[in-house]
CSV table of C-alpha atoms in Angstrom, one decimal:
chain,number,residue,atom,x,y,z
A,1,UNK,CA,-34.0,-22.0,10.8
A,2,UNK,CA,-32.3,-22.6,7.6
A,3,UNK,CA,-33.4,-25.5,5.2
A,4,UNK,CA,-30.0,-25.9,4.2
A,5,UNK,CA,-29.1,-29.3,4.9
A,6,UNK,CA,-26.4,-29.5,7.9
A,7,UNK,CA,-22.8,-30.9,7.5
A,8,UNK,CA,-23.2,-34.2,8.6
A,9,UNK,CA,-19.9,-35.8,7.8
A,10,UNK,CA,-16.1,-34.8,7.8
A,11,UNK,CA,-13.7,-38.0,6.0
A,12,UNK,CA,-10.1,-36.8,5.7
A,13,UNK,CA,-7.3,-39.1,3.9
A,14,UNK,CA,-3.7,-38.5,3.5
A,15,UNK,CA,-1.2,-39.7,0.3
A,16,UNK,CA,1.8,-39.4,-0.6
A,17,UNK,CA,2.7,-38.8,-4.3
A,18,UNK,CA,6.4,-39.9,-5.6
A,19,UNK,CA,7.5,-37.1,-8.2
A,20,UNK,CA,9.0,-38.6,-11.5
A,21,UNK,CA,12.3,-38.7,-10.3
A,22,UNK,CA,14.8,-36.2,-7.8
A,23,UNK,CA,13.7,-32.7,-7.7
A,24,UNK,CA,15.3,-29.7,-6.2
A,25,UNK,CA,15.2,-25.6,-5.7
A,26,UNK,CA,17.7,-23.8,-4.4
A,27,UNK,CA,17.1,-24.7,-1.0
A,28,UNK,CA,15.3,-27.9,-0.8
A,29,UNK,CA,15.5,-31.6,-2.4
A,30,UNK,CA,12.2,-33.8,-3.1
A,31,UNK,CA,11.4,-36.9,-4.0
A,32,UNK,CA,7.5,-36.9,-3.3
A,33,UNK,CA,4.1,-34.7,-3.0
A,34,UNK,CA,1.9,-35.2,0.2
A,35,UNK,CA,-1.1,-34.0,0.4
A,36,UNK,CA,-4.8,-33.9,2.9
A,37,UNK,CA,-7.9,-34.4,1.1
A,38,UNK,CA,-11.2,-33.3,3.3
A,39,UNK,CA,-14.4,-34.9,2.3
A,40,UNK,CA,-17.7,-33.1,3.7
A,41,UNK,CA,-21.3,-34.4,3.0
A,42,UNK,CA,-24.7,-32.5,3.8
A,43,UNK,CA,-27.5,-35.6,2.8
A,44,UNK,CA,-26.4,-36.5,-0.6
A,45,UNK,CA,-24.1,-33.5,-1.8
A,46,UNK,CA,-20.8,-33.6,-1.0
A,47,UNK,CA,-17.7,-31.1,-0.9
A,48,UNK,CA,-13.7,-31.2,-1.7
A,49,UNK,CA,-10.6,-29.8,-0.5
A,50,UNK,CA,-7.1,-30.4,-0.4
A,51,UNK,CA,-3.9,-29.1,0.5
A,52,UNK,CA,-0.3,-30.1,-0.3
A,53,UNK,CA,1.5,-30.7,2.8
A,54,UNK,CA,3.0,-33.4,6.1
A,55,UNK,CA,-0.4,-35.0,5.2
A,56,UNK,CA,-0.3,-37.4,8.0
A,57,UNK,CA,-0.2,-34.8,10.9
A,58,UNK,CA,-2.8,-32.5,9.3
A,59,UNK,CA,-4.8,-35.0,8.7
A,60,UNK,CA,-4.4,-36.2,12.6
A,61,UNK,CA,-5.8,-32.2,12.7
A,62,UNK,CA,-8.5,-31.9,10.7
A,63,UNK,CA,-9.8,-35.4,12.4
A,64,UNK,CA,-9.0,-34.7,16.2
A,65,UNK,CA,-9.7,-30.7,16.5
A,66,UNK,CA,-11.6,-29.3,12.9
A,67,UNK,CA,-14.1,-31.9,12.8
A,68,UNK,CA,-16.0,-30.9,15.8
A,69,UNK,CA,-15.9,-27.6,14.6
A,70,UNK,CA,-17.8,-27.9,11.5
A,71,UNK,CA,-20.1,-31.3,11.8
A,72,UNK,CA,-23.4,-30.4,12.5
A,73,UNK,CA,-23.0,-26.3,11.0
A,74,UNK,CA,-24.4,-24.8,7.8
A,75,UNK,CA,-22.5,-23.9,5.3
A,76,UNK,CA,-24.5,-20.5,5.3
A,77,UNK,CA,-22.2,-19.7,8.2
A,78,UNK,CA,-18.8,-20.6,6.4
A,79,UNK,CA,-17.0,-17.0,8.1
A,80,UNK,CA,-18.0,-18.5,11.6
A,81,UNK,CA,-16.5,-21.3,10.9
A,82,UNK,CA,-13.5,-19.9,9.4
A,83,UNK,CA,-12.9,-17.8,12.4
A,84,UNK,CA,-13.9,-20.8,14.9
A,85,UNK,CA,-11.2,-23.5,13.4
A,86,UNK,CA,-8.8,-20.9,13.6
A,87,UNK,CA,-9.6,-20.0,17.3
A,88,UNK,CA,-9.9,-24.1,17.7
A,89,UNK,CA,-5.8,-24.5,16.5
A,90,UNK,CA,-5.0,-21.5,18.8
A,91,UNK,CA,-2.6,-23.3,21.1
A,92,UNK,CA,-1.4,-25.8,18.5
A,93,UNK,CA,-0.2,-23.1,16.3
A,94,UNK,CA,-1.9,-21.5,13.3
A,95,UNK,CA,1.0,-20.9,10.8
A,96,UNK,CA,2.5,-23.6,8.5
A,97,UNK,CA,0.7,-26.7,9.5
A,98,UNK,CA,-2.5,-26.0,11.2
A,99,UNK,CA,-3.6,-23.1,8.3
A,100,UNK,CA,-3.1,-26.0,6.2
A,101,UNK,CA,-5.3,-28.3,7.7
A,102,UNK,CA,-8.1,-25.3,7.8
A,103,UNK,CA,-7.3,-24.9,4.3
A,104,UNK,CA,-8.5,-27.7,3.3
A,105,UNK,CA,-11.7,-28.3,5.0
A,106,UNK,CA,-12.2,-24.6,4.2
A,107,UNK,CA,-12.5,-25.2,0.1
A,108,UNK,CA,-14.2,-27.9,0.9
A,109,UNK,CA,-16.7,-25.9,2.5
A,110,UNK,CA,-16.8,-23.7,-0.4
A,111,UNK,CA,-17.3,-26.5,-2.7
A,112,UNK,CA,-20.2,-28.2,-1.2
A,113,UNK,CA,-22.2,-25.0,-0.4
A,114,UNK,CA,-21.7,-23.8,-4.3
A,115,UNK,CA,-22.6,-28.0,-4.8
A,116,UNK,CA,-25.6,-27.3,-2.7
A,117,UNK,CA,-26.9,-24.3,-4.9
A,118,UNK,CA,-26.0,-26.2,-8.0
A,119,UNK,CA,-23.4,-23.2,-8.8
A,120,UNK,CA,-19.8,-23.1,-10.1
A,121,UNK,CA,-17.8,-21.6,-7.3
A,122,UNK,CA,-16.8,-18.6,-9.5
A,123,UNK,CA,-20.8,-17.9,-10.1
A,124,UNK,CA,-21.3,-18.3,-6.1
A,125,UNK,CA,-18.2,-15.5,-5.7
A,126,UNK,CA,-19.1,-13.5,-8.7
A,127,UNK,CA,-17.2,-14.2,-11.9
A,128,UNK,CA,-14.9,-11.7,-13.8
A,129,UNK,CA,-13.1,-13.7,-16.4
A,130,UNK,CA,-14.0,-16.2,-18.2
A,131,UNK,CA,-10.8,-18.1,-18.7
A,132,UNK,CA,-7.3,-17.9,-16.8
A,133,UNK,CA,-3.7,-17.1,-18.1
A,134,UNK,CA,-0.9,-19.2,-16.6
A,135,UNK,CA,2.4,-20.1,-17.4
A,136,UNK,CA,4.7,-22.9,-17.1
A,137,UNK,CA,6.5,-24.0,-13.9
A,138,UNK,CA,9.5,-26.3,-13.4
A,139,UNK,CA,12.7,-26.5,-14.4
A,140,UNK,CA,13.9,-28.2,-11.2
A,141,UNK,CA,17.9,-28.0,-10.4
A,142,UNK,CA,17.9,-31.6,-11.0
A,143,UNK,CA,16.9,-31.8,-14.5
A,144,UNK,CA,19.3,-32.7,-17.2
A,145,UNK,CA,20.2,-29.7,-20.3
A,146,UNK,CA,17.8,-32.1,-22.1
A,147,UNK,CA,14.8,-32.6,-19.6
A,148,UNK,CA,15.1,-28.9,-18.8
A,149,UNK,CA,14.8,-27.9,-23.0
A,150,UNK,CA,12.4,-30.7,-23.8
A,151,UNK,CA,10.0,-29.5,-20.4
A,152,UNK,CA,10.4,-25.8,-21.7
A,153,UNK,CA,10.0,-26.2,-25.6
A,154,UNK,CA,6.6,-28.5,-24.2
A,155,UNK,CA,5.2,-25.1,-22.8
A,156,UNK,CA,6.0,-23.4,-25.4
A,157,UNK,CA,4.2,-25.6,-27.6
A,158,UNK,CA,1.0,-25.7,-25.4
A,159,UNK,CA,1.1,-21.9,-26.1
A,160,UNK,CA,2.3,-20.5,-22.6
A,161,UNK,CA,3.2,-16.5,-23.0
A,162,UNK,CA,5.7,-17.2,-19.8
A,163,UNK,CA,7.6,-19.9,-18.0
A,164,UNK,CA,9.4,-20.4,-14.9
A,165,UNK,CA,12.9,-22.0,-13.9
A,166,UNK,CA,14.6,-22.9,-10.7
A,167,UNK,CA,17.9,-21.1,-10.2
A,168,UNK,CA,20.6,-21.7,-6.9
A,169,UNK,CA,22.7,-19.0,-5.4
A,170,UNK,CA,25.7,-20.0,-7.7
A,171,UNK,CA,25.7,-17.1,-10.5
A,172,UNK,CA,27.6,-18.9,-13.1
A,173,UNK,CA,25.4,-22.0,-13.2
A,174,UNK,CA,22.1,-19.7,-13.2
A,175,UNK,CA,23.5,-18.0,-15.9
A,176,UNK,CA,24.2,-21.2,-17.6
A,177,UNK,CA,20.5,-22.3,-17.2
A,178,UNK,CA,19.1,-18.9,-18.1
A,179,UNK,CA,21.1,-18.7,-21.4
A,180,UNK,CA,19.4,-22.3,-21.7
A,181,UNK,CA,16.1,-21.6,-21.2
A,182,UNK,CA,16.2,-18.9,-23.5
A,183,UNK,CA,17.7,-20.3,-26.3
A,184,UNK,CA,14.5,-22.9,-25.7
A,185,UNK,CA,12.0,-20.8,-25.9
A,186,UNK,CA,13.1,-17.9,-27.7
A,187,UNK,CA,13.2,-14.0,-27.7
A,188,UNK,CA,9.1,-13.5,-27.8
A,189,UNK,CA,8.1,-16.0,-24.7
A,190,UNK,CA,8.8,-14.6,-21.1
A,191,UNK,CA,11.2,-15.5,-18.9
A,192,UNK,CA,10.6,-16.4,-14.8
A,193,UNK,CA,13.1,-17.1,-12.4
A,194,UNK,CA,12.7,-18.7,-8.8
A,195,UNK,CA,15.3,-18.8,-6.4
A,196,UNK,CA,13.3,-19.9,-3.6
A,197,UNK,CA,15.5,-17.3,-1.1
A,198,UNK,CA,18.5,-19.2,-1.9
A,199,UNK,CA,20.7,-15.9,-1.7
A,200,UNK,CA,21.4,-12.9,0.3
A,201,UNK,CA,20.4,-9.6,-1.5
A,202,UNK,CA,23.6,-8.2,-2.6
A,203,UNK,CA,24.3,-11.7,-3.7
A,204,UNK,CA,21.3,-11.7,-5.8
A,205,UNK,CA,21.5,-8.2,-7.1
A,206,UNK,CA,24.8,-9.3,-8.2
A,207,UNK,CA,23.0,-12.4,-9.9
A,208,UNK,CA,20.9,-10.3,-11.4
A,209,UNK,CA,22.8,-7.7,-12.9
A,210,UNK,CA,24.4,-10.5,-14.5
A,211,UNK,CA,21.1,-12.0,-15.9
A,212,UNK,CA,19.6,-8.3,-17.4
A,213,UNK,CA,21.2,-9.4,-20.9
A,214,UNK,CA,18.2,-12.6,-21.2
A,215,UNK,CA,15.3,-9.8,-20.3
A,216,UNK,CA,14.2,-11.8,-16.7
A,217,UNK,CA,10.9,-10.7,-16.3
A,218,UNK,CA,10.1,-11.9,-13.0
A,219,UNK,CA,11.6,-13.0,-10.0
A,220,UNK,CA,10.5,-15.0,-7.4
A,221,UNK,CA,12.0,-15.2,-3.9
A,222,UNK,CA,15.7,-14.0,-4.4
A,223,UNK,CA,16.1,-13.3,-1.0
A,224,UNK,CA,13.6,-14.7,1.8
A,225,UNK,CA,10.2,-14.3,2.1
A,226,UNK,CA,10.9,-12.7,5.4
A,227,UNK,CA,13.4,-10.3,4.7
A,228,UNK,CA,10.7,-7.9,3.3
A,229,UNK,CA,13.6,-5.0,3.4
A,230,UNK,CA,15.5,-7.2,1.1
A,231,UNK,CA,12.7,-7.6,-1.3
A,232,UNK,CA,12.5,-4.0,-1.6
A,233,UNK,CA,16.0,-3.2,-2.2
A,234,UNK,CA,15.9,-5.7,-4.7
A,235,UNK,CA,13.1,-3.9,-6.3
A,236,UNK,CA,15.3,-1.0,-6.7
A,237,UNK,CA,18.0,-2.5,-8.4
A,238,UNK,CA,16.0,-4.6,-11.3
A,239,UNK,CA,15.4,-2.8,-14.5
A,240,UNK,CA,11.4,-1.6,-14.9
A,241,UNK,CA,10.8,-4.8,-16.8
A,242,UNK,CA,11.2,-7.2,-14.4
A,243,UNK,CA,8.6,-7.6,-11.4
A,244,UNK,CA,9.6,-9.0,-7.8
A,245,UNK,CA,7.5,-11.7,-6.5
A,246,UNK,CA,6.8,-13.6,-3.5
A,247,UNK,CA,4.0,-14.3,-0.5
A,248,UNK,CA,3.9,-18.4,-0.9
A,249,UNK,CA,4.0,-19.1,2.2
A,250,UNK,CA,1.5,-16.9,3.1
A,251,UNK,CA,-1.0,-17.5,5.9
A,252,UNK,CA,-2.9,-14.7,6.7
A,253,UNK,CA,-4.0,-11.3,5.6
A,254,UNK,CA,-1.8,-9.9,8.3
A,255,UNK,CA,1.2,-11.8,6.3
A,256,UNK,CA,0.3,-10.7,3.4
A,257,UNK,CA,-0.3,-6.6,4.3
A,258,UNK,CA,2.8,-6.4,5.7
A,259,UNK,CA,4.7,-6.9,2.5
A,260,UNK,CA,2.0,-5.0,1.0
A,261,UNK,CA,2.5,-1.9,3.0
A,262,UNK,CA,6.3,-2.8,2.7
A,263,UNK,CA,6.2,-2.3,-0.9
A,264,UNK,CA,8.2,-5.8,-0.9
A,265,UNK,CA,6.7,-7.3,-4.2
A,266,UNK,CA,5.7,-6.2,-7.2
A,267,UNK,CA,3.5,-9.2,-8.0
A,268,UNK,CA,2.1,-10.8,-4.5
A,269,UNK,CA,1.6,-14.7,-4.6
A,270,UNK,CA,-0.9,-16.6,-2.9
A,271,UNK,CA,-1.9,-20.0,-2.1
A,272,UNK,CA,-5.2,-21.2,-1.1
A,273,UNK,CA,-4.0,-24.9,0.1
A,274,UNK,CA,-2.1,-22.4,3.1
A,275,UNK,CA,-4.1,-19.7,2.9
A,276,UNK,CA,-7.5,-21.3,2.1
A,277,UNK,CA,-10.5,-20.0,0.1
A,278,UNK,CA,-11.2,-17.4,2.1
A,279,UNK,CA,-8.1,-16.2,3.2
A,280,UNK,CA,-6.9,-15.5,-0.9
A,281,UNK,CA,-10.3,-14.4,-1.5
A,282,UNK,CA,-9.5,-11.6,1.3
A,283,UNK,CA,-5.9,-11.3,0.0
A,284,UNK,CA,-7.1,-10.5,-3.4
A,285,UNK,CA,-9.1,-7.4,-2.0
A,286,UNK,CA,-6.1,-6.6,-0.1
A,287,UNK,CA,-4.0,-6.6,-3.3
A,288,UNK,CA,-7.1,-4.2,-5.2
A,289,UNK,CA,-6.5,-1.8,-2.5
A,290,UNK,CA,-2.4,-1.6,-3.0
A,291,UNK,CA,-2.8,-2.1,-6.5
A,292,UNK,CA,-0.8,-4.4,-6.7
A,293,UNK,CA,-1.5,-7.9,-9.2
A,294,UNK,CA,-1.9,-11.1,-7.6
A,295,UNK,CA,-0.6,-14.8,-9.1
A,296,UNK,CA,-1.7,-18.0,-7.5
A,297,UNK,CA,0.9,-20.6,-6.3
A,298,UNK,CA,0.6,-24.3,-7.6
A,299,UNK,CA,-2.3,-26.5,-7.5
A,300,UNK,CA,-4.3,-25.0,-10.6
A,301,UNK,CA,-7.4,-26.7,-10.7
A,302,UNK,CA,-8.1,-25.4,-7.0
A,303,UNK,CA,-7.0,-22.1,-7.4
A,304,UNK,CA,-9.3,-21.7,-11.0
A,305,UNK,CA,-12.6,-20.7,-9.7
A,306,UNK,CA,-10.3,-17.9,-7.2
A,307,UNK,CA,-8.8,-17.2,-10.4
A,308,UNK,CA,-12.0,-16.5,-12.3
A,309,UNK,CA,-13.7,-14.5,-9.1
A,310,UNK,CA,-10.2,-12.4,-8.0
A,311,UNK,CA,-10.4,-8.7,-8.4
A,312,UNK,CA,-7.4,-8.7,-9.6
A,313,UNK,CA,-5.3,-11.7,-11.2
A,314,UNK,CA,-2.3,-11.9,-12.8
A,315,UNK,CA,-2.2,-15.2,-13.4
A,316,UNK,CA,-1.7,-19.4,-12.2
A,317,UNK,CA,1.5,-21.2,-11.7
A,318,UNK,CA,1.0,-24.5,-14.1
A,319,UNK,CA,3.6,-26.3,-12.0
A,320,UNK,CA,4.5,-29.6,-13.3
A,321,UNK,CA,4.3,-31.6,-9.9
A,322,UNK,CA,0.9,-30.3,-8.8
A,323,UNK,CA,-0.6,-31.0,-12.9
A,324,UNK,CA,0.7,-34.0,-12.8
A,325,UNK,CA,-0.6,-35.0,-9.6
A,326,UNK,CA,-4.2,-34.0,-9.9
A,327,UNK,CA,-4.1,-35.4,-13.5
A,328,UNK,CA,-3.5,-39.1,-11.6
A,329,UNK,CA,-5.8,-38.7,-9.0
A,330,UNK,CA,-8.8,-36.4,-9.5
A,331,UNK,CA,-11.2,-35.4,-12.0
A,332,UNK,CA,-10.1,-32.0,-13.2
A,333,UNK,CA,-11.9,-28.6,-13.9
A,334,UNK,CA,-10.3,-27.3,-17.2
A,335,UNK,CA,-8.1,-27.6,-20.1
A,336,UNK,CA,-5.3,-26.0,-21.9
A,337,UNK,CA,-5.8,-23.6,-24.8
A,338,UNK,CA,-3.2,-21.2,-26.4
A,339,UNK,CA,-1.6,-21.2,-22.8
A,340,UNK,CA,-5.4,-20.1,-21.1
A,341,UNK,CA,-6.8,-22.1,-18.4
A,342,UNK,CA,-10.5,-22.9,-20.6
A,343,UNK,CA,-13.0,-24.1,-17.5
A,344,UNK,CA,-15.4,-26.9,-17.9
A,345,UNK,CA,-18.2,-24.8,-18.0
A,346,UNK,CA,-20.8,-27.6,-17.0
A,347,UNK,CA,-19.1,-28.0,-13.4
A,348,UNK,CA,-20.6,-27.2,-9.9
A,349,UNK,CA,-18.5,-26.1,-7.2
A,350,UNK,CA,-15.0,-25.9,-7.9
A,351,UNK,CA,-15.1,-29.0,-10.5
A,352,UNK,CA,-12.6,-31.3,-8.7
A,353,UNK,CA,-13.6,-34.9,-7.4
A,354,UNK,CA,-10.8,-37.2,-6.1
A,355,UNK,CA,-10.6,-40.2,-7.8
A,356,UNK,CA,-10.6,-42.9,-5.1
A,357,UNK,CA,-9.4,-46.2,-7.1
A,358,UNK,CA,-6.4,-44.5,-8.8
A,359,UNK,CA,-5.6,-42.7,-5.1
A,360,UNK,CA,-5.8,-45.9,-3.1
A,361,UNK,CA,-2.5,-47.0,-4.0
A,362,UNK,CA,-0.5,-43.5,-2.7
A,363,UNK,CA,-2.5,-43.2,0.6
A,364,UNK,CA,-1.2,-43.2,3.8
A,365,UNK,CA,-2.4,-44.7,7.3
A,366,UNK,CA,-4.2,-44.3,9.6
């Protein structure tokens, strides 16, 4: 028998986060971050994980139906459990929610067993890079001219090579914002666009072909994640400069080959709060194999020991709600130089703790 100590505790907690002020893409209005935290103990050392989501109702899930599942395991057997709490949310439904829920409980696994061998989680998967390129993420729909240029010109200033706006389906206005954003940051940082599948694709190679003049080197999203035909006529239409993107919302490998094998994206995004630890970690291979890069979605300081361990990485989304949001309410893993992710190299497990005094006030009951 293994002298591992077993998982003898599950705690889960759910908050809600209010942003700075209205937000919006160009299909959906916010006013607030929720998100699951999963605590898991083995004796003294403990693991974290979290996920951005209807944190109330996973929560309910990871209480009611994962706990059973891993209390009383090893994390030596973290694929078992993987594929049990998977097979336990079978009749509930695996996609959106309930991969969620596993998603968190599943980095926390992968937290306390690199916690338990007194590892970073990039030495536990095998590190290829020691620090992380990422680029800046925002520019909501909501934002002023002069919270939009003030937001962009502070990226540029951190020393971010690229950053990312929100654009809606109407072409005049996303030109407006594009001619913006470029005037703020200048001819020598790179561009990004997100239209979070706000148009159909004639509508948005019509967008685009208006755009080409401000050298858009990326594109995430102009048609649905779904219509993977879409996403490849679109990738016929851009000039070679400028890469498709998309695979957010991404919950399993099977998701993610099919718009691999229907050569949908240029750049495939992940997101381990959906798709958990294991599920980008598999992802990533699945990428290597395609050759095609990888770029992880939000939540940085979760997604930096993936980012150090991938394959193949592209880079991390530095979206302003998620920075902000585990700047107030956990310990964090790394800082920002010359637009790098620069881990704390002293860290064990993925480097996150939750910081229960300052959380208190956002959480949510039961």
């Amino acid at each position: 028998m293994s002298a591992v100590p077993l998982i003898d505790d599950l705690e889960v907690a759910s908050y809600r986060v209010p942003t700075q002020g209205p937000e919006a893409d160009g299909t959906l209005e916010w006013d607030a971050t929720e998100l699951v935290v999963v605590h898991l103990s083995a004796g003294a050392v403990h693991g974290m994980g979290y996920s951005y989501t209807a944190a109330t109702p996973a929560a309910a899930l990871v209480r009611e139906k994962l706990a059973p599942c891993v209390v009383g395991r090893s994390t030596e057997d973290i694929p078992m459990l993987w594929r049990d709490m998977q097979r336990t949310l079978r009749n509930v439904g695996l996609p959106g929610l309930g991969m969620m829920a596993i998603a968190a409980v599943d980095q926390a696994l992968w937290d306390l067993r690199a916690r338990q061998l007194e590892l970073p989680l990039s030495a536990l998967w095998g590190q290829l890079r020691t620090s992380v390129p990422a680029y800046g993420s925002g520019g909501f729909l909501t934002y002023s001219e002069e919270q939009l240029e003030a937001q962009l010109q502070g990226w540029v200033e951190q020393g971010f090579a690229a950053v990312k706006i929100k654009l809606g389906a109407e072409v005049s206005d996303a030109e407006r914002r594009v001619d913006l954003a470029r005037r703020a940051i200048g001819p020598d940082v790179s561009l990004m666009v997100d239209l979070n599948g706000a148009c159909d694709r004639r509508d948005a190679a019509a967008m685009l072909a208006r755009l080409a003049p401000y050298e858009i080197a990326w594109v995430e999203e102009p048609v649905s994640s779904d219509d993977l035909a879409g996403l490849r006529w679109l990738r016929d239409q851009v000039p070679s400069g400028t890469a498709i993107a998309a695979g957010e919302y991404g919950w399993d490998l099977r998701y993610f080959r099919r718009m691999l094998e229907a050569g949908a994206v240029d750049v495939l995004q992940a997101d381990a709060t959906r798709c958990g630890y294991t599920g980008f970690l598999g992802t990533a291979h699945l990428c290597e194999a395609f050759g095609v890069g990888l770029s992880a979605h939000c939540a940085p300081g979760i997604h930096l020991p993936l980012a150090r361990a991938a394959p193949v990485f592209t880079h991390q989304e530095y979206f302003h709600d998620h920075v902000r949001l585990e700047a107030m309410l956990f310990q964090t893993n790394h800082r920002v130089e010359a637009g790098q992710l620069q881990p704390d190299e002293d860290c064990i497990g993925h480097g996150m703790r939750l910081l229960r005094s300052e959380a208190e006030p956002f959480r949510l009951s039961p």
